[in-house]
Amino acid sequence: MFAYVGGYTTPDRDGRGEVIHVYRLDPQSGAWPQVQHIGGLANPSLFTLRQDGRVLFSVHGGREHVTAFSIAPDSGQLTLLSSMQ
């Protein structure tokens, strides 16, 4: 299982985040080792998965765009598919 964590990054949103972090959740130890860090996005703050779990959509708070990423099933890593305004 993987966790995708974002947040506000811009001053107009009192941003202090570092964009999207991908973590692998270890159910036995409870640890969340980081798998990936994706920089260069403004306020990736709301996520949803496509029904099949293979695409993550990020809505950028206070902005007018959405970004789509494919999800690698084995590693949880994200690959940019597109960004729409």
mmCIF file of C-alpha atoms in Angstrom:
data_model
loop_
_atom_site.group_PDB
_atom_site.id
_atom_site.type_symbol
_atom_site.label_atom_id
_atom_site.label_comp_id
_atom_site.label_asym_id
_atom_site.label_seq_id
_atom_site.Cartn_x
_atom_site.Cartn_y
_atom_site.Cartn_z
ATOM 1 C CA MET A 1 0.000 0.000 0.000
ATOM 2 C CA PHE A 2 1.177 3.514 -0.784
ATOM 3 C CA ALA A 3 0.396 6.992 0.554
ATOM 4 C CA TYR A 4 0.523 10.157 -1.523
ATOM 5 C CA VAL A 5 1.038 13.347 0.493
ATOM 6 C CA GLY A 6 0.915 16.882 -0.869
ATOM 7 C CA GLY A 7 0.093 20.303 0.458
ATOM 8 C CA TYR A 8 0.224 23.994 -0.118
ATOM 9 C CA THR A 9 3.519 25.335 -1.436
ATOM 10 C CA THR A 10 2.850 28.970 -2.377
ATOM 11 C CA PRO A 11 2.950 32.061 -0.129
ATOM 12 C CA ASP A 12 -0.643 33.039 -0.977
ATOM 13 C CA ARG A 13 -1.737 29.760 0.665
ATOM 14 C CA ASP A 14 0.752 30.029 3.557
ATOM 15 C CA GLY A 15 2.507 27.126 1.889
ATOM 16 C CA ARG A 16 5.276 25.243 3.619
ATOM 17 C CA GLY A 17 5.013 21.945 1.759
ATOM 18 C CA GLU A 18 7.489 20.357 -0.583
ATOM 19 C CA VAL A 19 4.999 19.086 -3.151
ATOM 20 C CA ILE A 20 4.187 15.373 -3.554
ATOM 21 C CA HIS A 21 5.817 12.689 -1.431
ATOM 22 C CA VAL A 22 5.191 8.996 -2.096
ATOM 23 C CA TYR A 23 5.473 6.583 0.838
ATOM 24 C CA ARG A 24 5.262 2.796 1.046
ATOM 25 C CA LEU A 25 3.245 1.733 4.085
ATOM 26 C CA ASP A 26 4.747 -1.244 5.915
ATOM 27 C CA PRO A 27 1.847 -2.938 7.738
ATOM 28 C CA GLN A 28 4.129 -5.015 9.948
ATOM 29 C CA SER A 29 6.357 -2.261 11.329
ATOM 30 C CA GLY A 30 4.034 0.703 10.759
ATOM 31 C CA ALA A 31 6.899 2.532 9.003
ATOM 32 C CA TRP A 32 6.372 4.905 6.077
ATOM 33 C CA PRO A 33 9.639 4.849 4.078
ATOM 34 C CA GLN A 34 9.734 7.508 1.360
ATOM 35 C CA VAL A 35 9.752 6.147 -2.186
ATOM 36 C CA GLN A 36 9.654 9.338 -4.267
ATOM 37 C CA HIS A 37 9.598 13.130 -4.052
ATOM 38 C CA ILE A 38 8.094 15.142 -6.916
ATOM 39 C CA GLY A 39 8.950 18.842 -6.891
ATOM 40 C CA GLY A 40 7.991 21.754 -9.083
ATOM 41 C CA LEU A 41 4.211 21.714 -8.584
ATOM 42 C CA ALA A 42 2.137 24.493 -7.030
ATOM 43 C CA ASN A 43 -0.186 23.421 -4.213
ATOM 44 C CA PRO A 44 -0.882 19.751 -5.001
ATOM 45 C CA SER A 45 -3.400 19.522 -2.203
ATOM 46 C CA LEU A 46 -6.278 17.255 -3.206
ATOM 47 C CA PHE A 47 -5.848 13.777 -4.678
ATOM 48 C CA THR A 48 -8.160 11.199 -6.150
ATOM 49 C CA LEU A 49 -7.500 7.865 -7.828
ATOM 50 C CA ARG A 50 -9.025 6.617 -11.028
ATOM 51 C CA GLN A 51 -11.329 3.698 -10.265
ATOM 52 C CA ASP A 52 -8.759 1.108 -11.402
ATOM 53 C CA GLY A 53 -6.090 2.621 -9.104
ATOM 54 C CA ARG A 54 -3.607 3.176 -11.937
ATOM 55 C CA VAL A 55 -3.846 6.988 -12.219
ATOM 56 C CA LEU A 56 -3.577 9.654 -9.517
ATOM 57 C CA PHE A 57 -5.163 13.047 -10.160
ATOM 58 C CA SER A 58 -3.928 16.098 -8.251
ATOM 59 C CA VAL A 59 -5.971 19.289 -7.945
ATOM 60 C CA HIS A 60 -3.806 22.323 -7.241
ATOM 61 C CA GLY A 61 -5.404 24.487 -4.517
ATOM 62 C CA GLY A 62 -5.819 28.139 -5.432
ATOM 63 C CA ARG A 63 -4.798 27.346 -8.994
ATOM 64 C CA GLU A 64 -6.809 26.393 -12.032
ATOM 65 C CA HIS A 65 -5.275 23.115 -13.077
ATOM 66 C CA VAL A 66 -5.243 19.370 -12.523
ATOM 67 C CA THR A 67 -2.302 17.019 -13.009
ATOM 68 C CA ALA A 68 -2.540 13.311 -13.839
ATOM 69 C CA PHE A 69 0.138 10.734 -12.971
ATOM 70 C CA SER A 70 0.388 7.063 -13.814
ATOM 71 C CA ILE A 71 1.137 4.853 -10.811
ATOM 72 C CA ALA A 72 3.688 2.029 -11.041
ATOM 73 C CA PRO A 73 1.893 -0.912 -9.375
ATOM 74 C CA ASP A 74 5.022 -2.436 -7.842
ATOM 75 C CA SER A 75 6.734 0.716 -6.501
ATOM 76 C CA GLY A 76 3.918 3.261 -6.233
ATOM 77 C CA GLN A 77 6.095 5.765 -8.098
ATOM 78 C CA LEU A 78 4.383 8.438 -10.138
ATOM 79 C CA THR A 79 5.041 9.410 -13.747
ATOM 80 C CA LEU A 80 3.558 12.609 -15.159
ATOM 81 C CA LEU A 81 0.895 11.977 -17.797
ATOM 82 C CA SER A 82 -0.562 15.452 -18.309
ATOM 83 C CA SER A 83 -1.456 18.775 -16.747
ATOM 84 C CA MET A 84 -4.614 20.678 -17.701
ATOM 85 C CA GLN A 85 -5.689 24.231 -16.964
#
